[in-house]
Amino acid sequence: MKRPRRVAIVHEWLVTYAGSERVLEQMLAVYPDADLFAVCEFLPPDERRFLGGRPVQTTFVQRLPLARSKYRGWLPVMPFAIEQLDLSAYDLVISSSHAVAKGVLTGPDQLHVCMCYSPIRYAWDLQHQYLRQAGLGWGPRGLAARWLLHKLRDWDARSANGVDEFAAISEFVGRRIDKTYRRDSTVVYPPVDVERFTPAGAREDYYVTASRFVPYKCVDLIVEAFRDMPDRRLVVIGDGPQMPLVRSRATPNVTLLGHQPFPELLRWLRGARAYLFAAIEDFGIAPLEAQAVGTPVIAYAGGALPETIPGLDAERPCGVLYDAQTPAGIRDAVRRFEREGDRITADACRENAERFAPDRFRAAFETWVERAWDAFEARRSRGLPARGEAELGTLVGGR
């Protein structure tokens, strides 16, 4: 069967080497000859290595005033901007999307597959939460934001029709894709750098959490939970706009270290009794990095975390999942871990994390794209529409 000659990969925006960029890095390893596109690209020189020297073709947003420092402020024009990328010369278009990248325009003789990190969360189910956190009520600014998000939902739903096949980064995101776009998806879990996060050293008598201090991460809840456990020590790594709130809730048994370089983060993860996590995540890389060093995880059982953390009811548990996203719920989970956590082994945690190694992601991602391409070519040879019945399921994750 004919293979795609020209491949384009469309990423959202390139401003830092973070979660979705780590996925993009592995996509580029699978398709090293692909051309790369993005809304804008402002990567610092020391974070560009993963691009392998390839150029990035950008939209007019790249040249707008203050785009380098305030690129998110140009979100209202990004749907229009992404539609201006001319991809007509490509056989296969892969969008790497959590906002507008999937909105590129393609034709009937092109296959468009989307690696979807999530439909636009702040425009759909999390709109009210984001508006509250931004302090946008029902005044003029709040009404303008609500109208903008309303129009963004219209565009987002319409542009989903231009995608032939979706991949979701978790079953949780797959359910959001179904709810938002009424489309099926294949689960392809993102890669975790298990070679960088390796076990070493002995356990010490403290718990650890590491995160950006933003509202949805709920670091303040973890810190508050230890207020009523003065005999237990918590180490908190990270920084962000909620640092004053977190600091105000810290008691003497809580150590706030701020941002730490990677060697220090690794040292604290390796030595902890357990890693604490309270956020609702679409995937959740940090809890898997903790498991990669052999550290158990105590996490809120929301979002995708039940997919990646085998709880105490599993044959080989790797952590404790709790149902109440409150300080009391966290305290109960810590106490349960101390009662029953001897069933959790470092080997089990490490082996679970290895299910998400980069080589497994690359194999699953390539399999998904090739299946979509083969089905596309078979339908096209019979004069049928590009979209048909997908071969759905989970392609990576040890299922």
Coordinates of N, CA and C in Angstrom, one line a residue, residues 70-224:
K70 N 3.2 37.8 25.5 CA 1.8 37.8 25.7 C 1.0 37.0 24.6
Y71 N 1.7 35.9 24.2 CA 1.1 35.2 23.0 C -0.3 34.7 23.3
R72 N -0.6 34.3 24.6 CA -2.0 33.8 24.9 C -3.0 34.9 24.7
G73 N -2.6 36.1 24.8 CA -3.6 37.2 24.7 C -4.1 37.3 23.2
W74 N -3.4 36.6 22.3 CA -3.9 36.6 20.9 C -4.7 35.4 20.6
L75 N -5.2 34.7 21.6 CA -6.1 33.5 21.4 C -7.3 33.9 20.5
P76 N -7.9 35.0 20.6 CA -9.1 35.3 19.8 C -8.8 35.2 18.3
V77 N -7.6 35.5 17.8 CA -7.3 35.4 16.4 C -6.6 34.1 16.0
M78 N -6.3 33.2 17.0 CA -5.6 32.0 16.6 C -6.4 31.0 15.8
P79 N -7.7 30.9 16.0 CA -8.4 30.0 15.0 C -8.3 30.5 13.6
F80 N -8.4 31.8 13.4 CA -8.2 32.3 12.0 C -6.8 32.1 11.5
A81 N -5.8 32.3 12.4 CA -4.4 32.2 12.1 C -4.1 30.8 11.6
I82 N -4.6 29.8 12.4 CA -4.2 28.4 12.1 C -4.8 28.0 10.7
E83 N -5.9 28.6 10.3 CA -6.5 28.2 9.0 C -5.7 28.8 7.9
Q84 N -4.8 29.7 8.1 CA -4.0 30.3 7.0 C -2.8 29.5 6.7
L85 N -2.5 28.5 7.4 CA -1.4 27.6 7.1 C -1.7 26.8 5.8
D86 N -0.9 26.9 4.8 CA -1.2 26.1 3.6 C -0.5 24.8 3.6
L87 N -1.3 23.7 3.9 CA -0.8 22.4 4.0 C -1.3 21.5 2.8
S88 N -1.6 22.1 1.7 CA -2.2 21.4 0.6 C -1.2 20.4 -0.1
A89 N 0.1 20.6 0.1 CA 1.1 19.8 -0.5 C 1.4 18.5 0.3
Y90 N 0.7 18.3 1.4 CA 1.0 17.1 2.2 C 0.0 16.0 2.1
D91 N 0.5 14.8 2.2 CA -0.4 13.6 2.2 C -1.0 13.3 3.5
L92 N -0.1 13.5 4.6 CA -0.5 13.2 5.9 C -0.3 14.4 6.8
V93 N -1.3 14.9 7.5 CA -1.2 16.0 8.5 C -1.5 15.4 9.9
I94 N -0.5 15.7 10.8 CA -0.7 15.2 12.2 C -0.8 16.5 13.0
S95 N -1.9 16.7 13.7 CA -2.0 17.9 14.6 C -1.8 17.4 16.0
S96 N -1.0 18.2 16.7 CA -0.7 18.0 18.1 C -1.4 19.1 18.9
S97 N -2.6 18.8 19.4 CA -3.5 19.9 19.7 C -4.1 19.8 21.1
H98 N -4.1 21.0 21.8 CA -5.0 21.2 23.0 C -5.8 22.4 22.9
A99 N -5.7 23.1 21.8 CA -6.4 24.4 21.6 C -6.9 24.5 20.1
V100 N -6.0 25.0 19.2 CA -6.4 25.3 17.9 C -5.7 24.6 16.8
A101 N -4.6 23.8 17.1 CA -3.8 23.1 16.0 C -4.7 22.2 15.1
K102 N -5.7 21.6 15.7 CA -6.5 20.7 14.9 C -7.3 21.4 13.9
G103 N -7.4 22.7 13.9 CA -8.2 23.5 13.0 C -7.6 23.8 11.7
V104 N -6.4 23.2 11.3 CA -5.8 23.4 10.0 C -6.8 22.8 8.9
L105 N -6.7 23.4 7.8 CA -7.6 23.0 6.7 C -6.9 22.0 5.8
T106 N -7.6 20.9 5.6 CA -7.1 19.8 4.7 C -8.2 19.4 3.7
G107 N -7.8 18.7 2.6 CA -8.7 18.3 1.6 C -9.1 16.8 1.6
P108 N -9.9 16.4 0.7 CA -10.4 15.0 0.7 C -9.3 14.0 0.4
D109 N -8.2 14.4 -0.2 CA -7.2 13.4 -0.5 C -6.0 13.6 0.4
Q110 N -6.3 14.2 1.6 CA -5.3 14.2 2.7 C -5.9 13.6 3.9
L111 N -5.0 12.9 4.7 CA -5.4 12.3 5.9 C -5.0 13.2 7.1
H112 N -5.9 13.6 7.9 CA -5.6 14.5 9.1 C -5.9 13.7 10.3
V113 N -4.9 13.4 11.1 CA -5.1 12.7 12.4 C -4.6 13.7 13.5
C114 N -5.3 13.6 14.6 CA -5.1 14.5 15.7 C -4.7 13.8 17.0
M115 N -3.5 14.1 17.5 CA -3.1 13.7 18.8 C -3.7 14.8 19.8
C116 N -4.8 14.4 20.5 CA -5.5 15.4 21.2 C -5.2 15.3 22.7
Y117 N -4.6 16.4 23.3 CA -4.3 16.4 24.7 C -5.6 16.7 25.5
S118 N -6.5 17.4 24.9 CA -7.8 17.6 25.4 C -8.5 18.6 24.5
P119 N -9.8 18.5 24.3 CA -10.6 19.7 23.8 C -10.3 20.9 24.7
I120 N -10.5 22.1 24.2 CA -10.1 23.3 24.9 C -10.8 23.4 26.2
R121 N -10.1 23.0 27.3 CA -10.7 22.9 28.6 C -11.4 24.1 29.1
Y122 N -10.7 25.3 28.9 CA -11.3 26.5 29.4 C -12.4 27.0 28.6
A123 N -12.7 26.4 27.5 CA -13.9 26.8 26.7 C -15.1 25.8 26.9
W124 N -14.8 24.7 27.4 CA -15.8 23.6 27.6 C -16.2 23.4 29.0
D125 N -15.9 22.2 29.5 CA -16.4 21.8 30.9 C -15.7 22.6 32.0
L126 N -14.6 23.2 31.8 CA -13.9 23.9 32.9 C -14.0 25.4 32.7
Q127 N -14.9 25.9 31.9 CA -15.1 27.3 31.7 C -15.3 28.1 33.0
H128 N -16.3 27.6 33.8 CA -16.7 28.4 34.9 C -15.6 28.4 36.0
Q129 N -14.8 27.3 36.1 CA -13.7 27.2 37.0 C -12.6 28.2 36.6
Y130 N -12.3 28.2 35.3 CA -11.2 29.2 34.8 C -11.7 30.6 35.0
L131 N -12.9 30.9 34.7 CA -13.4 32.3 34.9 C -13.3 32.8 36.3
R132 N -13.7 31.9 37.3 CA -13.6 32.2 38.7 C -12.2 32.5 39.1
Q133 N -11.3 31.6 38.6 CA -9.9 31.7 39.0 C -9.2 33.0 38.4
A134 N -9.8 33.4 37.3 CA -9.3 34.6 36.6 C -9.9 35.9 37.2
G135 N -10.9 35.7 38.1 CA -11.6 36.9 38.6 C -12.5 37.5 37.7
L136 N -13.0 36.8 36.7 CA -13.9 37.3 35.7 C -15.4 36.9 36.0
G137 N -16.1 37.9 36.6 CA -17.5 37.6 36.9 C -18.4 38.0 35.8
W138 N -19.4 38.9 36.1 CA -20.4 39.2 35.1 C -20.3 40.7 34.7
G139 N -19.1 41.3 35.0 CA -18.9 42.7 34.6 C -18.5 42.7 33.1
P140 N -18.2 43.9 32.6 CA -17.9 44.0 31.1 C -16.8 43.0 30.7
R141 N -15.7 42.9 31.4 CA -14.6 42.0 31.0 C -15.1 40.5 31.1
G142 N -15.9 40.2 32.1 CA -16.4 38.8 32.2 C -17.3 38.5 31.1
L143 N -18.2 39.4 30.7 CA -19.1 39.2 29.6 C -18.4 39.0 28.3
A144 N -17.3 39.8 28.1 CA -16.5 39.7 26.9 C -15.8 38.4 26.8
A145 N -15.3 37.9 28.0 CA -14.6 36.6 28.0 C -15.6 35.5 27.7
R146 N -16.8 35.6 28.3 CA -17.8 34.5 28.1 C -18.3 34.5 26.6
W147 N -18.4 35.7 26.0 CA -18.8 35.7 24.6 C -17.7 35.1 23.7
L148 N -16.4 35.5 24.0 CA -15.3 34.9 23.3 C -15.3 33.4 23.4
L149 N -15.5 32.9 24.6 CA -15.4 31.4 24.8 C -16.6 30.8 24.1
H150 N -17.7 31.4 24.0 CA -18.9 30.9 23.3 C -18.6 30.8 21.8
K151 N -18.0 31.8 21.2 CA -17.6 31.7 19.8 C -16.5 30.7 19.6
L152 N -15.6 30.6 20.5 CA -14.5 29.6 20.4 C -15.1 28.2 20.4
R153 N -16.1 27.9 21.2 CA -16.7 26.6 21.2 C -17.4 26.3 19.9
D154 N -18.0 27.3 19.3 CA -18.6 27.1 17.9 C -17.5 26.7 16.9
W155 N -16.4 27.4 16.9 CA -15.3 27.1 16.0 C -14.7 25.7 16.3
D156 N -14.5 25.4 17.6 CA -13.9 24.2 18.0 C -14.7 23.0 17.6
A157 N -16.0 23.0 17.8 CA -16.9 21.9 17.4 C -16.8 21.8 15.8
R158 N -16.9 22.9 15.1 CA -16.9 22.8 13.7 C -15.6 22.2 13.1
S159 N -14.5 22.7 13.7 CA -13.2 22.3 13.2 C -12.9 20.8 13.5
A160 N -13.5 20.2 14.5 CA -13.4 18.8 14.7 C -13.8 18.0 13.5
N161 N -14.7 18.5 12.7 CA -15.2 17.8 11.5 C -14.1 17.6 10.5
G162 N -13.0 18.4 10.6 CA -11.9 18.2 9.6 C -10.9 17.2 10.1
V163 N -11.1 16.6 11.2 CA -10.1 15.6 11.7 C -10.7 14.2 11.3
D164 N -9.8 13.4 10.7 CA -10.3 12.0 10.3 C -10.2 11.0 11.4
E165 N -9.2 11.1 12.2 CA -9.0 10.2 13.4 C -8.4 10.9 14.5
F166 N -9.0 10.7 15.7 CA -8.5 11.2 17.0 C -7.7 10.2 17.8
A167 N -6.6 10.6 18.4 CA -6.0 9.9 19.5 C -6.1 10.7 20.7
A168 N -6.5 10.0 21.9 CA -6.6 10.7 23.1 C -5.4 10.3 24.0
I169 N -5.0 11.2 24.9 CA -3.8 10.9 25.8 C -4.3 10.0 27.0
S170 N -5.5 9.8 27.2 CA -6.0 9.0 28.2 C -7.5 8.6 28.0
E171 N -8.0 7.6 28.7 CA -9.4 7.3 28.6 C -10.3 8.5 29.0
F172 N -9.8 9.2 30.0 CA -10.5 10.4 30.5 C -10.6 11.4 29.4
V173 N -9.6 11.7 28.7 CA -9.7 12.7 27.6 C -10.5 12.1 26.5
G174 N -10.5 10.8 26.3 CA -11.3 10.1 25.3 C -12.8 10.4 25.6
R175 N -13.2 10.3 26.9 CA -14.5 10.6 27.2 C -14.9 12.1 27.0
R176 N -13.9 13.0 27.2 CA -14.1 14.4 26.9 C -14.3 14.6 25.4
I177 N -13.5 13.9 24.6 CA -13.6 14.1 23.1 C -15.0 13.6 22.7
D178 N -15.5 12.5 23.2 CA -16.8 12.0 22.9 C -17.9 13.0 23.3
K179 N -17.8 13.5 24.5 CA -18.8 14.5 25.0 C -18.8 15.8 24.2
T180 N -17.6 16.2 23.8 CA -17.5 17.5 23.1 C -17.7 17.4 21.6
Y181 N -17.1 16.5 21.0 CA -17.1 16.4 19.5 C -18.0 15.2 19.0
R182 N -18.5 14.4 19.9 CA -19.2 13.2 19.6 C -18.4 12.3 18.6
R183 N -17.1 12.1 18.9 CA -16.2 11.3 18.1 C -15.6 10.3 18.9
D184 N -15.3 9.1 18.3 CA -14.5 8.1 19.0 C -13.0 8.5 18.9
S185 N -12.2 7.8 19.7 CA -10.8 8.0 19.7 C -10.0 6.8 20.2
T186 N -8.8 6.7 19.8 CA -7.9 5.7 20.3 C -7.0 6.2 21.4
V187 N -6.8 5.5 22.5 CA -5.9 6.0 23.5 C -4.5 5.7 23.2
V188 N -3.6 6.7 23.2 CA -2.2 6.6 23.0 C -1.6 7.4 24.1
Y189 N -1.1 6.7 25.2 CA -0.6 7.4 26.4 C 0.7 8.1 26.0
P190 N 0.9 9.3 26.6 CA 2.1 10.1 26.3 C 3.4 9.4 26.9
P191 N 4.6 9.8 26.5 CA 5.8 9.2 27.0 C 6.2 9.8 28.3
V192 N 6.9 8.9 29.1 CA 7.4 9.4 30.4 C 8.9 9.0 30.3
D193 N 9.8 10.0 30.7 CA 11.2 9.8 30.6 C 11.7 8.9 31.8
V194 N 11.5 7.6 31.6 CA 11.9 6.7 32.7 C 13.4 6.5 32.8
E195 N 14.1 6.8 31.7 CA 15.6 6.7 31.8 C 16.2 7.8 32.6
R196 N 15.5 8.9 32.7 CA 16.0 10.1 33.5 C 15.6 9.9 35.0
F197 N 14.4 9.4 35.2 CA 14.0 9.2 36.6 C 14.2 7.7 37.0
T198 N 15.3 7.5 37.7 CA 15.7 6.1 38.1 C 15.8 6.0 39.6
P199 N 15.5 4.7 40.1 CA 15.6 4.5 41.6 C 17.1 4.6 42.0
A200 N 17.3 5.0 43.3 CA 18.6 5.0 44.0 C 18.4 5.5 45.4
G201 N 19.2 5.0 46.3 CA 19.2 5.4 47.6 C 18.2 4.8 48.5
A202 N 18.2 5.2 49.8 CA 17.2 4.7 50.8 C 16.1 5.7 51.0
R203 N 15.0 5.1 51.5 CA 13.8 5.9 51.9 C 14.1 6.7 53.2
E204 N 13.6 7.9 53.3 CA 13.6 8.6 54.5 C 12.2 8.9 55.0
D205 N 12.1 9.6 56.2 CA 10.8 9.7 56.9 C 10.2 11.1 56.5
Y206 N 9.9 11.3 55.2 CA 9.1 12.5 54.8 C 8.3 12.2 53.6
Y207 N 7.3 13.0 53.4 CA 6.5 12.9 52.1 C 6.9 14.1 51.3
V208 N 6.6 14.0 50.0 CA 7.0 15.1 49.1 C 5.9 15.4 48.0
T209 N 5.8 16.6 47.6 CA 5.0 17.0 46.5 C 5.8 18.0 45.7
A210 N 5.6 18.0 44.4 CA 6.3 18.9 43.5 C 5.4 19.3 42.4
S211 N 5.2 20.6 42.2 CA 4.2 21.1 41.2 C 4.4 22.6 41.0
R212 N 3.7 23.1 40.0 CA 3.5 24.5 39.8 C 2.4 24.9 40.8
F213 N 2.6 26.1 41.4 CA 1.6 26.6 42.4 C 0.5 27.4 41.7
V214 N -0.4 26.6 41.0 CA -1.5 27.2 40.4 C -2.8 26.6 40.9
P215 N -3.9 27.2 40.8 CA -5.1 26.7 41.6 C -5.5 25.3 41.3
Y216 N -5.5 24.8 40.1 CA -6.0 23.4 39.9 C -5.0 22.4 40.4
K217 N -3.8 22.7 40.7 CA -2.9 21.7 41.3 C -3.1 21.4 42.7
C218 N -3.9 22.3 43.4 CA -4.3 22.1 44.8 C -3.2 21.8 45.8
V219 N -2.0 22.5 45.6 CA -0.9 22.3 46.5 C -1.3 22.8 47.9
D220 N -2.1 23.9 48.0 CA -2.6 24.4 49.3 C -3.3 23.4 50.1
L221 N -4.1 22.5 49.4 CA -4.8 21.4 50.1 C -3.9 20.4 50.8
I222 N -2.8 20.1 50.0 CA -1.8 19.1 50.6 C -1.1 19.7 51.8
V223 N -0.7 21.0 51.7 CA -0.1 21.7 52.8 C -1.0 21.8 54.0
E224 N -2.3 22.1 53.7 CA -3.2 22.3 54.8 C -3.5 20.9 55.5

